[in-house]
Amino acid sequence: MFTFAAIKQLKYELMRTTGFLMLSAVILLACGRGSKTAGDEEGAVETVLPATTDEVTVMPLKPTTFHHELISNGTLSAQRYADLKFETAETIAEILVRNGERVSKGQPLASLSTFRLQNKRAQ
């Protein structure tokens, strides 16, 4: 025989399951109601392509002077790199060229501080 507590528990489980099934049925019916396909809608938007093709003008290129300002963003990288090495480890006193400036082979780029060298000579 079932006890009063067991019957009460079974009744609760049955009500819970029934409630869940009813809620699921309502949700499924609500989602399926009034569904239309894309072709069924009266005010559906269609893609309309123009009947004419775009015309392209072609002209030969001639060398002329460019009188317009050209602004562009990007990253430049050098084709060749050079490692600068000095015979002594000193502080750089002066940089003789600016960033982006053209340099030639043998051109001095920077000069080192001569303070320590002058102190050693004085001793």
Backbone atoms as SQL, in Angstrom:
CREATE TABLE atoms (id INTEGER PRIMARY KEY, chain TEXT, resi INTEGER, resn TEXT, atom TEXT, x REAL, y REAL, z REAL);
INSERT INTO atoms VALUES
  (1, 'A', 1, 'MET', 'N', 0.802, -1.183, 0.000),
  (2, 'A', 1, 'MET', 'CA', 0.000, 0.000, 0.000),
  (3, 'A', 1, 'MET', 'C', 0.852, 1.257, 0.000),
  (4, 'A', 2, 'PHE', 'N', 0.287, 2.288, -0.568),
  (5, 'A', 2, 'PHE', 'CA', 0.982, 3.564, -0.623),
  (6, 'A', 2, 'PHE', 'C', 0.658, 4.378, 0.616),
  (7, 'A', 3, 'THR', 'N', 1.625, 5.087, 1.051),
  (8, 'A', 3, 'THR', 'CA', 1.399, 5.978, 2.185),
  (9, 'A', 3, 'THR', 'C', 0.847, 7.301, 1.667),
  (10, 'A', 4, 'PHE', 'N', 0.345, 8.092, 2.567),
  (11, 'A', 4, 'PHE', 'CA', -0.213, 9.383, 2.197),
  (12, 'A', 4, 'PHE', 'C', 0.865, 10.278, 1.571),
  (13, 'A', 5, 'ALA', 'N', 2.087, 10.260, 2.081),
  (14, 'A', 5, 'ALA', 'CA', 3.179, 11.081, 1.560),
  (15, 'A', 5, 'ALA', 'C', 3.571, 10.641, 0.149),
  (16, 'A', 6, 'ALA', 'N', 3.552, 9.315, -0.106),
  (17, 'A', 6, 'ALA', 'CA', 3.922, 8.808, -1.428),
  (18, 'A', 6, 'ALA', 'C', 2.874, 9.210, -2.462),
  (19, 'A', 7, 'ILE', 'N', 1.580, 9.131, -2.067),
  (20, 'A', 7, 'ILE', 'CA', 0.511, 9.525, -2.982),
  (21, 'A', 7, 'ILE', 'C', 0.609, 11.019, -3.283),
  (22, 'A', 8, 'LYS', 'N', 0.882, 11.788, -2.279),
  (23, 'A', 8, 'LYS', 'CA', 1.012, 13.233, -2.459),
  (24, 'A', 8, 'LYS', 'C', 2.176, 13.546, -3.413),
  (25, 'A', 9, 'GLN', 'N', 3.297, 12.825, -3.274),
  (26, 'A', 9, 'GLN', 'CA', 4.463, 13.011, -4.140),
  (27, 'A', 9, 'GLN', 'C', 4.135, 12.637, -5.576),
  (28, 'A', 10, 'LEU', 'N', 3.421, 11.525, -5.801),
  (29, 'A', 10, 'LEU', 'CA', 3.029, 11.107, -7.157),
  (30, 'A', 10, 'LEU', 'C', 2.096, 12.137, -7.792),
  (31, 'A', 11, 'LYS', 'N', 1.154, 12.674, -7.004),
  (32, 'A', 11, 'LYS', 'CA', 0.228, 13.683, -7.500),
  (33, 'A', 11, 'LYS', 'C', 0.989, 14.941, -7.920),
  (34, 'A', 12, 'TYR', 'N', 1.976, 15.328, -7.107),
  (35, 'A', 12, 'TYR', 'CA', 2.790, 16.510, -7.422),
  (36, 'A', 12, 'TYR', 'C', 3.566, 16.299, -8.719),
  (37, 'A', 13, 'GLU', 'N', 4.173, 15.129, -8.895),
  (38, 'A', 13, 'GLU', 'CA', 4.939, 14.818, -10.104),
  (39, 'A', 13, 'GLU', 'C', 4.030, 14.804, -11.333),
  (40, 'A', 14, 'LEU', 'N', 2.816, 14.261, -11.205),
  (41, 'A', 14, 'LEU', 'CA', 1.875, 14.210, -12.306),
  (42, 'A', 14, 'LEU', 'C', 1.443, 15.616, -12.716),
  (43, 'A', 15, 'MET', 'N', 1.168, 16.466, -11.739),
  (44, 'A', 15, 'MET', 'CA', 0.785, 17.843, -12.036),
  (45, 'A', 15, 'MET', 'C', 1.934, 18.599, -12.701),
  (46, 'A', 16, 'ARG', 'N', 3.135, 18.385, -12.229),
  (47, 'A', 16, 'ARG', 'CA', 4.313, 19.061, -12.782),
  (48, 'A', 16, 'ARG', 'C', 4.544, 18.638, -14.235),
  (49, 'A', 17, 'THR', 'N', 4.453, 17.342, -14.501),
  (50, 'A', 17, 'THR', 'CA', 4.646, 16.826, -15.854),
  (51, 'A', 17, 'THR', 'C', 3.550, 17.336, -16.780),
  (52, 'A', 18, 'THR', 'N', 2.288, 17.335, -16.310),
  (53, 'A', 18, 'THR', 'CA', 1.174, 17.820, -17.118),
  (54, 'A', 18, 'THR', 'C', 1.355, 19.308, -17.426),
  (55, 'A', 19, 'GLY', 'N', 1.760, 20.071, -16.434),
  (56, 'A', 19, 'GLY', 'CA', 1.990, 21.506, -16.637),
  (57, 'A', 19, 'GLY', 'C', 3.096, 21.758, -17.656),
  (58, 'A', 20, 'PHE', 'N', 4.156, 20.980, -17.566),
  (59, 'A', 20, 'PHE', 'CA', 5.267, 21.120, -18.512),
  (60, 'A', 20, 'PHE', 'C', 4.814, 20.790, -19.925),
  (61, 'A', 21, 'LEU', 'N', 4.030, 19.721, -20.093),
  (62, 'A', 21, 'LEU', 'CA', 3.549, 19.334, -21.420),
  (63, 'A', 21, 'LEU', 'C', 2.607, 20.386, -21.998),
  (64, 'A', 22, 'MET', 'N', 1.744, 20.952, -21.159),
  (65, 'A', 22, 'MET', 'CA', 0.818, 21.982, -21.631),
  (66, 'A', 22, 'MET', 'C', 1.584, 23.242, -22.053),
  (67, 'A', 23, 'LEU', 'N', 2.564, 23.640, -21.260),
  (68, 'A', 23, 'LEU', 'CA', 3.375, 24.815, -21.599),
  (69, 'A', 23, 'LEU', 'C', 4.134, 24.594, -22.905),
  (70, 'A', 24, 'SER', 'N', 4.677, 23.411, -23.096),
  (71, 'A', 24, 'SER', 'CA', 5.406, 23.092, -24.333),
  (72, 'A', 24, 'SER', 'C', 4.474, 23.155, -25.540),
  (73, 'A', 25, 'ALA', 'N', 3.228, 22.628, -25.380),
  (74, 'A', 25, 'ALA', 'CA', 2.274, 22.642, -26.480),
  (75, 'A', 25, 'ALA', 'C', 1.892, 24.069, -26.849),
  (76, 'A', 26, 'VAL', 'N', 1.697, 24.934, -25.848),
  (77, 'A', 26, 'VAL', 'CA', 1.337, 26.326, -26.113),
  (78, 'A', 26, 'VAL', 'C', 2.467, 27.027, -26.852),
  (79, 'A', 27, 'ILE', 'N', 3.701, 26.801, -26.433),
  (80, 'A', 27, 'ILE', 'CA', 4.851, 27.440, -27.085),
  (81, 'A', 27, 'ILE', 'C', 4.977, 26.971, -28.530),
  (82, 'A', 28, 'LEU', 'N', 4.816, 25.681, -28.767),
  (83, 'A', 28, 'LEU', 'CA', 4.918, 25.158, -30.132),
  (84, 'A', 28, 'LEU', 'C', 3.807, 25.694, -31.026),
  (85, 'A', 29, 'LEU', 'N', 2.595, 25.796, -30.483),
  (86, 'A', 29, 'LEU', 'CA', 1.494, 26.336, -31.282),
  (87, 'A', 29, 'LEU', 'C', 1.697, 27.814, -31.571),
  (88, 'A', 30, 'ALA', 'N', 2.216, 28.549, -30.608),
  (89, 'A', 30, 'ALA', 'CA', 2.432, 29.984, -30.807),
  (90, 'A', 30, 'ALA', 'C', 3.525, 30.224, -31.841),
  (91, 'A', 31, 'CYS', 'N', 4.547, 29.395, -31.847),
  (92, 'A', 31, 'CYS', 'CA', 5.648, 29.573, -32.803),
  (93, 'A', 31, 'CYS', 'C', 5.218, 29.213, -34.215),
  (94, 'A', 32, 'GLY', 'N', 4.314, 28.257, -34.364),
  (95, 'A', 32, 'GLY', 'CA', 3.921, 27.801, -35.684),
  (96, 'A', 32, 'GLY', 'C', 2.797, 28.603, -36.288),
  (97, 'A', 33, 'ARG', 'N', 2.118, 29.412, -35.499),
  (98, 'A', 33, 'ARG', 'CA', 0.961, 30.155, -35.977),
  (99, 'A', 33, 'ARG', 'C', 1.386, 31.324, -36.851),
  (100, 'A', 34, 'GLY', 'N', 0.761, 31.460, -38.002),
  (101, 'A', 34, 'GLY', 'CA', 0.991, 32.625, -38.848),
  (102, 'A', 34, 'GLY', 'C', 2.332, 32.625, -39.558),
  (103, 'A', 35, 'SER', 'N', 2.999, 31.507, -39.677),
  (104, 'A', 35, 'SER', 'CA', 4.289, 31.515, -40.363),
  (105, 'A', 35, 'SER', 'C', 4.072, 31.595, -41.863),
  (106, 'A', 36, 'LYS', 'N', 4.868, 32.415, -42.513),
  (107, 'A', 36, 'LYS', 'CA', 4.764, 32.607, -43.957),
  (108, 'A', 36, 'LYS', 'C', 6.135, 32.370, -44.568),
  (109, 'A', 37, 'THR', 'N', 6.119, 31.928, -45.791),
  (110, 'A', 37, 'THR', 'CA', 7.381, 31.796, -46.499),
  (111, 'A', 37, 'THR', 'C', 7.692, 33.118, -47.172),
  (112, 'A', 38, 'ALA', 'N', 8.902, 33.261, -47.689),
  (113, 'A', 38, 'ALA', 'CA', 9.326, 34.527, -48.283),
  (114, 'A', 38, 'ALA', 'C', 8.490, 34.901, -49.497),
  (115, 'A', 39, 'GLY', 'N', 7.991, 33.941, -50.246),
  (116, 'A', 39, 'GLY', 'CA', 7.206, 34.224, -51.440),
  (117, 'A', 39, 'GLY', 'C', 5.755, 34.551, -51.131),
  (118, 'A', 40, 'ASP', 'N', 5.258, 34.205, -49.928),
  (119, 'A', 40, 'ASP', 'CA', 3.870, 34.434, -49.566),
  (120, 'A', 40, 'ASP', 'C', 3.578, 35.864, -49.154),
  (121, 'A', 41, 'GLU', 'N', 4.547, 36.601, -48.708),
  (122, 'A', 41, 'GLU', 'CA', 4.316, 37.948, -48.214),
  (123, 'A', 41, 'GLU', 'C', 3.947, 38.872, -49.364),
  (124, 'A', 42, 'GLU', 'N', 2.968, 39.736, -49.121),
  (125, 'A', 42, 'GLU', 'CA', 2.535, 40.647, -50.169),
  (126, 'A', 42, 'GLU', 'C', 3.524, 41.785, -50.370),
  (127, 'A', 43, 'GLY', 'N', 4.076, 42.330, -49.304),
  (128, 'A', 43, 'GLY', 'CA', 4.990, 43.468, -49.401),
  (129, 'A', 43, 'GLY', 'C', 6.452, 43.042, -49.394),
  (130, 'A', 44, 'ALA', 'N', 6.751, 41.858, -49.912),
  (131, 'A', 44, 'ALA', 'CA', 8.123, 41.353, -49.888),
  (132, 'A', 44, 'ALA', 'C', 9.023, 42.214, -50.779),
  (133, 'A', 45, 'VAL', 'N', 10.255, 42.391, -50.354),
  (134, 'A', 45, 'VAL', 'CA', 11.222, 43.177, -51.107),
  (135, 'A', 45, 'VAL', 'C', 11.951, 42.261, -52.078),
  (136, 'A', 46, 'GLU', 'N', 11.995, 42.667, -53.310),
  (137, 'A', 46, 'GLU', 'CA', 12.696, 41.885, -54.318),
  (138, 'A', 46, 'GLU', 'C', 13.956, 42.623, -54.747),
  (139, 'A', 47, 'THR', 'N', 14.964, 41.885, -55.126),
  (140, 'A', 47, 'THR', 'CA', 16.182, 42.481, -55.634),
  (141, 'A', 47, 'THR', 'C', 15.987, 42.762, -57.111),
  (142, 'A', 48, 'VAL', 'N', 16.130, 44.033, -57.454),
  (143, 'A', 48, 'VAL', 'CA', 15.934, 44.426, -58.849),
  (144, 'A', 48, 'VAL', 'C', 17.264, 44.969, -59.368),
  (145, 'A', 49, 'LEU', 'N', 17.775, 44.362, -60.408),
  (146, 'A', 49, 'LEU', 'CA', 19.022, 44.806, -61.016),
  (147, 'A', 49, 'LEU', 'C', 18.704, 45.709, -62.198),
  (148, 'A', 50, 'PRO', 'N', 19.528, 46.735, -62.424),
  (149, 'A', 50, 'PRO', 'CA', 19.250, 47.625, -63.557),
  (150, 'A', 50, 'PRO', 'C', 19.417, 46.888, -64.884),
  (151, 'A', 51, 'ALA', 'N', 18.606, 47.290, -65.851),
  (152, 'A', 51, 'ALA', 'CA', 18.640, 46.643, -67.162),
  (153, 'A', 51, 'ALA', 'C', 19.847, 47.094, -67.974),
  (154, 'A', 52, 'THR', 'N', 20.377, 48.295, -67.688),
  (155, 'A', 52, 'THR', 'CA', 21.515, 48.803, -68.456),
  (156, 'A', 52, 'THR', 'C', 22.819, 48.460, -67.754),
  (157, 'A', 53, 'THR', 'N', 23.866, 48.354, -68.526),
  (158, 'A', 53, 'THR', 'CA', 25.187, 48.087, -67.969),
  (159, 'A', 53, 'THR', 'C', 25.917, 49.409, -67.753),
  (160, 'A', 54, 'ASP', 'N', 26.861, 49.420, -66.844),
  (161, 'A', 54, 'ASP', 'CA', 27.641, 50.623, -66.579),
  (162, 'A', 54, 'ASP', 'C', 28.666, 50.837, -67.689),
  (163, 'A', 55, 'GLU', 'N', 28.799, 52.076, -68.104),
  (164, 'A', 55, 'GLU', 'CA', 29.752, 52.428, -69.147),
  (165, 'A', 55, 'GLU', 'C', 31.080, 52.799, -68.498),
  (166, 'A', 56, 'VAL', 'N', 32.167, 52.401, -69.105),
  (167, 'A', 56, 'VAL', 'CA', 33.509, 52.698, -68.627),
  (168, 'A', 56, 'VAL', 'C', 34.224, 53.513, -69.688),
  (169, 'A', 57, 'THR', 'N', 34.837, 54.628, -69.265),
  (170, 'A', 57, 'THR', 'CA', 35.584, 55.463, -70.195),
  (171, 'A', 57, 'THR', 'C', 37.057, 55.085, -70.112),
  (172, 'A', 58, 'VAL', 'N', 37.700, 54.966, -71.244),
  (173, 'A', 58, 'VAL', 'CA', 39.104, 54.590, -71.316),
  (174, 'A', 58, 'VAL', 'C', 39.858, 55.716, -71.995),
  (175, 'A', 59, 'MET', 'N', 41.037, 56.065, -71.443),
  (176, 'A', 59, 'MET', 'CA', 41.872, 57.083, -72.076),
  (177, 'A', 59, 'MET', 'C', 43.337, 56.695, -71.918),
  (178, 'A', 60, 'PRO', 'N', 44.173, 57.036, -72.892),
  (179, 'A', 60, 'PRO', 'CA', 45.591, 56.685, -72.787),
  (180, 'A', 60, 'PRO', 'C', 46.278, 57.556, -71.723),
  (181, 'A', 61, 'LEU', 'N', 47.236, 56.981, -71.022),
  (182, 'A', 61, 'LEU', 'CA', 47.983, 57.716, -70.015),
  (183, 'A', 61, 'LEU', 'C', 49.126, 58.490, -70.652),
  (184, 'A', 62, 'LYS', 'N', 49.275, 59.729, -70.224),
  (185, 'A', 62, 'LYS', 'CA', 50.358, 60.573, -70.721),
  (186, 'A', 62, 'LYS', 'C', 51.114, 61.121, -69.524),
  (187, 'A', 63, 'PRO', 'N', 52.441, 61.223, -69.601),
  (188, 'A', 63, 'PRO', 'CA', 53.188, 61.790, -68.472),
  (189, 'A', 63, 'PRO', 'C', 52.870, 63.281, -68.309),
  (190, 'A', 64, 'THR', 'N', 52.387, 63.666, -67.139),
  (191, 'A', 64, 'THR', 'CA', 52.084, 65.065, -66.833),
  (192, 'A', 64, 'THR', 'C', 52.514, 65.360, -65.402),
  (193, 'A', 65, 'THR', 'N', 52.465, 66.611, -65.017),
  (194, 'A', 65, 'THR', 'CA', 52.807, 67.008, -63.659),
  (195, 'A', 65, 'THR', 'C', 51.593, 66.794, -62.759),
  (196, 'A', 66, 'PHE', 'N', 51.837, 66.209, -61.602),
  (197, 'A', 66, 'PHE', 'CA', 50.768, 65.927, -60.645),
  (198, 'A', 66, 'PHE', 'C', 50.718, 67.070, -59.645),
  (199, 'A', 67, 'HIS', 'N', 49.645, 67.868, -59.661),
  (200, 'A', 67, 'HIS', 'CA', 49.536, 69.055, -58.816),
  (201, 'A', 67, 'HIS', 'C', 48.573, 68.855, -57.647),
  (202, 'A', 68, 'HIS', 'N', 48.386, 67.654, -57.202),
  (203, 'A', 68, 'HIS', 'CA', 47.444, 67.392, -56.108),
  (204, 'A', 68, 'HIS', 'C', 48.206, 66.811, -54.923),
  (205, 'A', 69, 'GLU', 'N', 47.674, 67.054, -53.737),
  (206, 'A', 69, 'GLU', 'CA', 48.279, 66.497, -52.531),
  (207, 'A', 69, 'GLU', 'C', 47.781, 65.073, -52.362),
  (208, 'A', 70, 'LEU', 'N', 48.692, 64.163, -52.115),
  (209, 'A', 70, 'LEU', 'CA', 48.342, 62.760, -51.938),
  (210, 'A', 70, 'LEU', 'C', 48.611, 62.387, -50.487),
  (211, 'A', 71, 'ILE', 'N', 47.578, 61.992, -49.770),
  (212, 'A', 71, 'ILE', 'CA', 47.713, 61.594, -48.370),
  (213, 'A', 71, 'ILE', 'C', 47.410, 60.106, -48.291),
  (214, 'A', 72, 'SER', 'N', 48.289, 59.379, -47.631),
  (215, 'A', 72, 'SER', 'CA', 48.113, 57.939, -47.544),
  (216, 'A', 72, 'SER', 'C', 48.623, 57.444, -46.200),
  (217, 'A', 73, 'ASN', 'N', 48.066, 56.356, -45.728),
  (218, 'A', 73, 'ASN', 'CA', 48.527, 55.706, -44.508),
  (219, 'A', 73, 'ASN', 'C', 49.140, 54.367, -44.875),
  (220, 'A', 74, 'GLY', 'N', 50.138, 53.954, -44.121),
  (221, 'A', 74, 'GLY', 'CA', 50.743, 52.665, -44.392),
  (222, 'A', 74, 'GLY', 'C', 52.036, 52.502, -43.626),
  (223, 'A', 75, 'THR', 'N', 52.736, 51.445, -43.909),
  (224, 'A', 75, 'THR', 'CA', 53.997, 51.137, -43.256),
  (225, 'A', 75, 'THR', 'C', 55.049, 50.916, -44.325),
  (226, 'A', 76, 'LEU', 'N', 56.159, 51.598, -44.186),
  (227, 'A', 76, 'LEU', 'CA', 57.280, 51.408, -45.102),
  (228, 'A', 76, 'LEU', 'C', 58.333, 50.566, -44.428),
  (229, 'A', 77, 'SER', 'N', 59.026, 49.787, -45.202),
  (230, 'A', 77, 'SER', 'CA', 60.142, 49.023, -44.649),
  (231, 'A', 77, 'SER', 'C', 61.322, 49.157, -45.603),
  (232, 'A', 78, 'ALA', 'N', 62.508, 49.179, -45.032),
  (233, 'A', 78, 'ALA', 'CA', 63.717, 49.354, -45.831),
  (234, 'A', 78, 'ALA', 'C', 64.047, 48.071, -46.579),
  (235, 'A', 79, 'GLN', 'N', 64.664, 48.228, -47.753),
  (236, 'A', 79, 'GLN', 'CA', 65.089, 47.051, -48.506),
  (237, 'A', 79, 'GLN', 'C', 66.351, 46.465, -47.894),
  (238, 'A', 80, 'ARG', 'N', 67.203, 47.353, -47.359),
  (239, 'A', 80, 'ARG', 'CA', 68.440, 46.887, -46.729),
  (240, 'A', 80, 'ARG', 'C', 68.566, 47.535, -45.362),
  (241, 'A', 81, 'TYR', 'N', 69.154, 46.814, -44.444),
  (242, 'A', 81, 'TYR', 'CA', 69.366, 47.310, -43.088),
  (243, 'A', 81, 'TYR', 'C', 70.864, 47.337, -42.805),
  (244, 'A', 82, 'ALA', 'N', 71.280, 48.217, -41.933),
  (245, 'A', 82, 'ALA', 'CA', 72.696, 48.298, -41.549),
  (246, 'A', 82, 'ALA', 'C', 72.783, 48.307, -40.033),
  (247, 'A', 83, 'ASP', 'N', 73.667, 47.504, -39.489),
  (248, 'A', 83, 'ASP', 'CA', 73.940, 47.513, -38.049),
  (249, 'A', 83, 'ASP', 'C', 75.067, 48.495, -37.800),
  (250, 'A', 84, 'LEU', 'N', 74.839, 49.428, -36.893),
  (251, 'A', 84, 'LEU', 'CA', 75.867, 50.411, -36.552),
  (252, 'A', 84, 'LEU', 'C', 76.677, 49.885, -35.379),
  (253, 'A', 85, 'LYS', 'N', 77.968, 49.813, -35.564),
  (254, 'A', 85, 'LYS', 'CA', 78.865, 49.331, -34.508),
  (255, 'A', 85, 'LYS', 'C', 79.994, 50.332, -34.330),
  (256, 'A', 86, 'PHE', 'N', 80.302, 50.643, -33.081),
  (257, 'A', 86, 'PHE', 'CA', 81.374, 51.569, -32.766),
  (258, 'A', 86, 'PHE', 'C', 82.491, 50.797, -32.088),
  (259, 'A', 87, 'GLU', 'N', 83.702, 51.325, -32.191),
  (260, 'A', 87, 'GLU', 'CA', 84.851, 50.646, -31.595),
  (261, 'A', 87, 'GLU', 'C', 84.869, 50.777, -30.079),
  (262, 'A', 88, 'THR', 'N', 84.261, 51.809, -29.557),
  (263, 'A', 88, 'THR', 'CA', 84.201, 51.996, -28.102),
  (264, 'A', 88, 'THR', 'C', 82.746, 52.158, -27.686),
  (265, 'A', 89, 'ALA', 'N', 82.483, 51.868, -26.428),
  (266, 'A', 89, 'ALA', 'CA', 81.127, 52.012, -25.898),
  (267, 'A', 89, 'ALA', 'C', 81.021, 53.370, -25.219),
  (268, 'A', 90, 'GLU', 'N', 80.496, 54.325, -25.921),
  (269, 'A', 90, 'GLU', 'CA', 80.329, 55.690, -25.401),
  (270, 'A', 90, 'GLU', 'C', 78.900, 56.153, -25.648),
  (271, 'A', 91, 'THR', 'N', 78.576, 57.270, -25.064),
  (272, 'A', 91, 'THR', 'CA', 77.271, 57.879, -25.259),
  (273, 'A', 91, 'THR', 'C', 77.263, 58.632, -26.587),
  (274, 'A', 92, 'ILE', 'N', 76.144, 58.570, -27.302),
  (275, 'A', 92, 'ILE', 'CA', 76.035, 59.312, -28.559),
  (276, 'A', 92, 'ILE', 'C', 75.891, 60.790, -28.224),
  (277, 'A', 93, 'ALA', 'N', 76.776, 61.589, -28.768),
  (278, 'A', 93, 'ALA', 'CA', 76.776, 63.028, -28.490),
  (279, 'A', 93, 'ALA', 'C', 75.899, 63.778, -29.483),
  (280, 'A', 94, 'GLU', 'N', 75.904, 63.348, -30.751),
  (281, 'A', 94, 'GLU', 'CA', 75.180, 64.076, -31.773),
  (282, 'A', 94, 'GLU', 'C', 74.755, 63.119, -32.881),
  (283, 'A', 95, 'ILE', 'N', 73.535, 63.277, -33.344),
  (284, 'A', 95, 'ILE', 'CA', 73.038, 62.518, -34.491),
  (285, 'A', 95, 'ILE', 'C', 73.041, 63.479, -35.674),
  (286, 'A', 96, 'LEU', 'N', 73.758, 63.118, -36.728),
  (287, 'A', 96, 'LEU', 'CA', 74.013, 64.027, -37.841),
  (288, 'A', 96, 'LEU', 'C', 72.999, 63.923, -38.980),
  (289, 'A', 97, 'VAL', 'N', 72.139, 62.923, -38.971),
  (290, 'A', 97, 'VAL', 'CA', 71.132, 62.769, -40.021),
  (291, 'A', 97, 'VAL', 'C', 69.757, 62.637, -39.377),
  (292, 'A', 98, 'ARG', 'N', 68.729, 62.939, -40.167),
  (293, 'A', 98, 'ARG', 'CA', 67.360, 62.819, -39.670),
  (294, 'A', 98, 'ARG', 'C', 66.727, 61.533, -40.175),
  (295, 'A', 99, 'ASN', 'N', 65.662, 61.123, -39.525),
  (296, 'A', 99, 'ASN', 'CA', 64.926, 59.923, -39.910),
  (297, 'A', 99, 'ASN', 'C', 64.370, 60.092, -41.316),
  (298, 'A', 100, 'GLY', 'N', 64.619, 59.116, -42.192),
  (299, 'A', 100, 'GLY', 'CA', 64.124, 59.163, -43.564),
  (300, 'A', 100, 'GLY', 'C', 65.042, 59.859, -44.542),
  (301, 'A', 101, 'GLU', 'N', 66.101, 60.481, -44.066),
  (302, 'A', 101, 'GLU', 'CA', 67.024, 61.207, -44.947),
  (303, 'A', 101, 'GLU', 'C', 67.913, 60.214, -45.697),
  (304, 'A', 102, 'ARG', 'N', 68.227, 60.515, -46.952),
  (305, 'A', 102, 'ARG', 'CA', 69.120, 59.657, -47.733),
  (306, 'A', 102, 'ARG', 'C', 70.551, 59.849, -47.256),
  (307, 'A', 103, 'VAL', 'N', 71.262, 58.761, -47.179),
  (308, 'A', 103, 'VAL', 'CA', 72.674, 58.797, -46.776),
  (309, 'A', 103, 'VAL', 'C', 73.490, 58.052, -47.810),
  (310, 'A', 104, 'SER', 'N', 74.759, 58.348, -47.835),
  (311, 'A', 104, 'SER', 'CA', 75.646, 57.652, -48.769),
  (312, 'A', 104, 'SER', 'C', 76.697, 56.892, -47.983),
  (313, 'A', 105, 'LYS', 'N', 77.359, 55.985, -48.642),
  (314, 'A', 105, 'LYS', 'CA', 78.364, 55.142, -48.004),
  (315, 'A', 105, 'LYS', 'C', 79.506, 56.017, -47.490),
  (316, 'A', 106, 'GLY', 'N', 79.893, 55.794, -46.237),
  (317, 'A', 106, 'GLY', 'CA', 80.992, 56.532, -45.640),
  (318, 'A', 106, 'GLY', 'C', 80.576, 57.830, -44.965),
  (319, 'A', 107, 'GLN', 'N', 79.343, 58.257, -45.128),
  (320, 'A', 107, 'GLN', 'CA', 78.865, 59.501, -44.519),
  (321, 'A', 107, 'GLN', 'C', 78.703, 59.290, -43.014),
  (322, 'A', 108, 'PRO', 'N', 79.237, 60.216, -42.183),
  (323, 'A', 108, 'PRO', 'CA', 79.054, 60.081, -40.733),
  (324, 'A', 108, 'PRO', 'C', 77.578, 60.252, -40.365),
  (325, 'A', 109, 'LEU', 'N', 77.073, 59.333, -39.523),
  (326, 'A', 109, 'LEU', 'CA', 75.675, 59.375, -39.108),
  (327, 'A', 109, 'LEU', 'C', 75.520, 59.935, -37.704),
  (328, 'A', 110, 'ALA', 'N', 76.511, 59.672, -36.846),
  (329, 'A', 110, 'ALA', 'CA', 76.437, 60.131, -35.462),
  (330, 'A', 110, 'ALA', 'C', 77.857, 60.279, -34.933),
  (331, 'A', 111, 'SER', 'N', 77.998, 61.061, -33.871),
  (332, 'A', 111, 'SER', 'CA', 79.311, 61.179, -33.230),
  (333, 'A', 111, 'SER', 'C', 79.159, 60.808, -31.758),
  (334, 'A', 112, 'LEU', 'N', 80.197, 60.212, -31.219),
  (335, 'A', 112, 'LEU', 'CA', 80.180, 59.777, -29.825),
  (336, 'A', 112, 'LEU', 'C', 80.771, 60.848, -28.925),
  (337, 'A', 113, 'SER', 'N', 80.424, 60.755, -27.663),
  (338, 'A', 113, 'SER', 'CA', 80.965, 61.681, -26.669),
  (339, 'A', 113, 'SER', 'C', 82.456, 61.392, -26.480),
  (340, 'A', 114, 'THR', 'N', 83.262, 62.435, -26.430),
  (341, 'A', 114, 'THR', 'CA', 84.722, 62.265, -26.276),
  (342, 'A', 114, 'THR', 'C', 85.184, 62.595, -24.859),
  (343, 'A', 115, 'PHE', 'N', 84.266, 62.743, -23.916),
  (344, 'A', 115, 'PHE', 'CA', 84.607, 63.140, -22.549),
  (345, 'A', 115, 'PHE', 'C', 85.556, 62.128, -21.897),
  (346, 'A', 116, 'ARG', 'N', 85.256, 60.848, -21.950),
  (347, 'A', 116, 'ARG', 'CA', 86.123, 59.837, -21.319),
  (348, 'A', 116, 'ARG', 'C', 87.484, 59.773, -22.011),
  (349, 'A', 117, 'LEU', 'N', 87.469, 59.885, -23.330),
  (350, 'A', 117, 'LEU', 'CA', 88.726, 59.854, -24.082),
  (351, 'A', 117, 'LEU', 'C', 89.620, 61.020, -23.689),
  (352, 'A', 118, 'GLN', 'N', 89.056, 62.207, -23.544),
  (353, 'A', 118, 'GLN', 'CA', 89.835, 63.369, -23.134),
  (354, 'A', 118, 'GLN', 'C', 90.350, 63.208, -21.714),
  (355, 'A', 119, 'ASN', 'N', 89.576, 62.608, -20.819),
  (356, 'A', 119, 'ASN', 'CA', 90.049, 62.380, -19.438),
  (357, 'A', 119, 'ASN', 'C', 91.189, 61.377, -19.424),
  (358, 'A', 120, 'LYS', 'N', 91.130, 60.326, -20.245),
  (359, 'A', 120, 'LYS', 'CA', 92.222, 59.354, -20.290),
  (360, 'A', 120, 'LYS', 'C', 93.485, 59.989, -20.837),
  (361, 'A', 121, 'ARG', 'N', 93.370, 60.871, -21.835),
  (362, 'A', 121, 'ARG', 'CA', 94.528, 61.551, -22.403),
  (363, 'A', 121, 'ARG', 'C', 95.192, 62.466, -21.369),
  (364, 'A', 122, 'ALA', 'N', 94.340, 63.101, -20.573),
  (365, 'A', 122, 'ALA', 'CA', 94.871, 64.050, -19.575),
  (366, 'A', 122, 'ALA', 'C', 95.652, 63.334, -18.493),
  (367, 'A', 123, 'GLN', 'N', 95.396, 62.078, -18.229),
  (368, 'A', 123, 'GLN', 'CA', 96.106, 61.364, -17.168),
  (369, 'A', 123, 'GLN', 'C', 97.439, 60.976, -17.619);
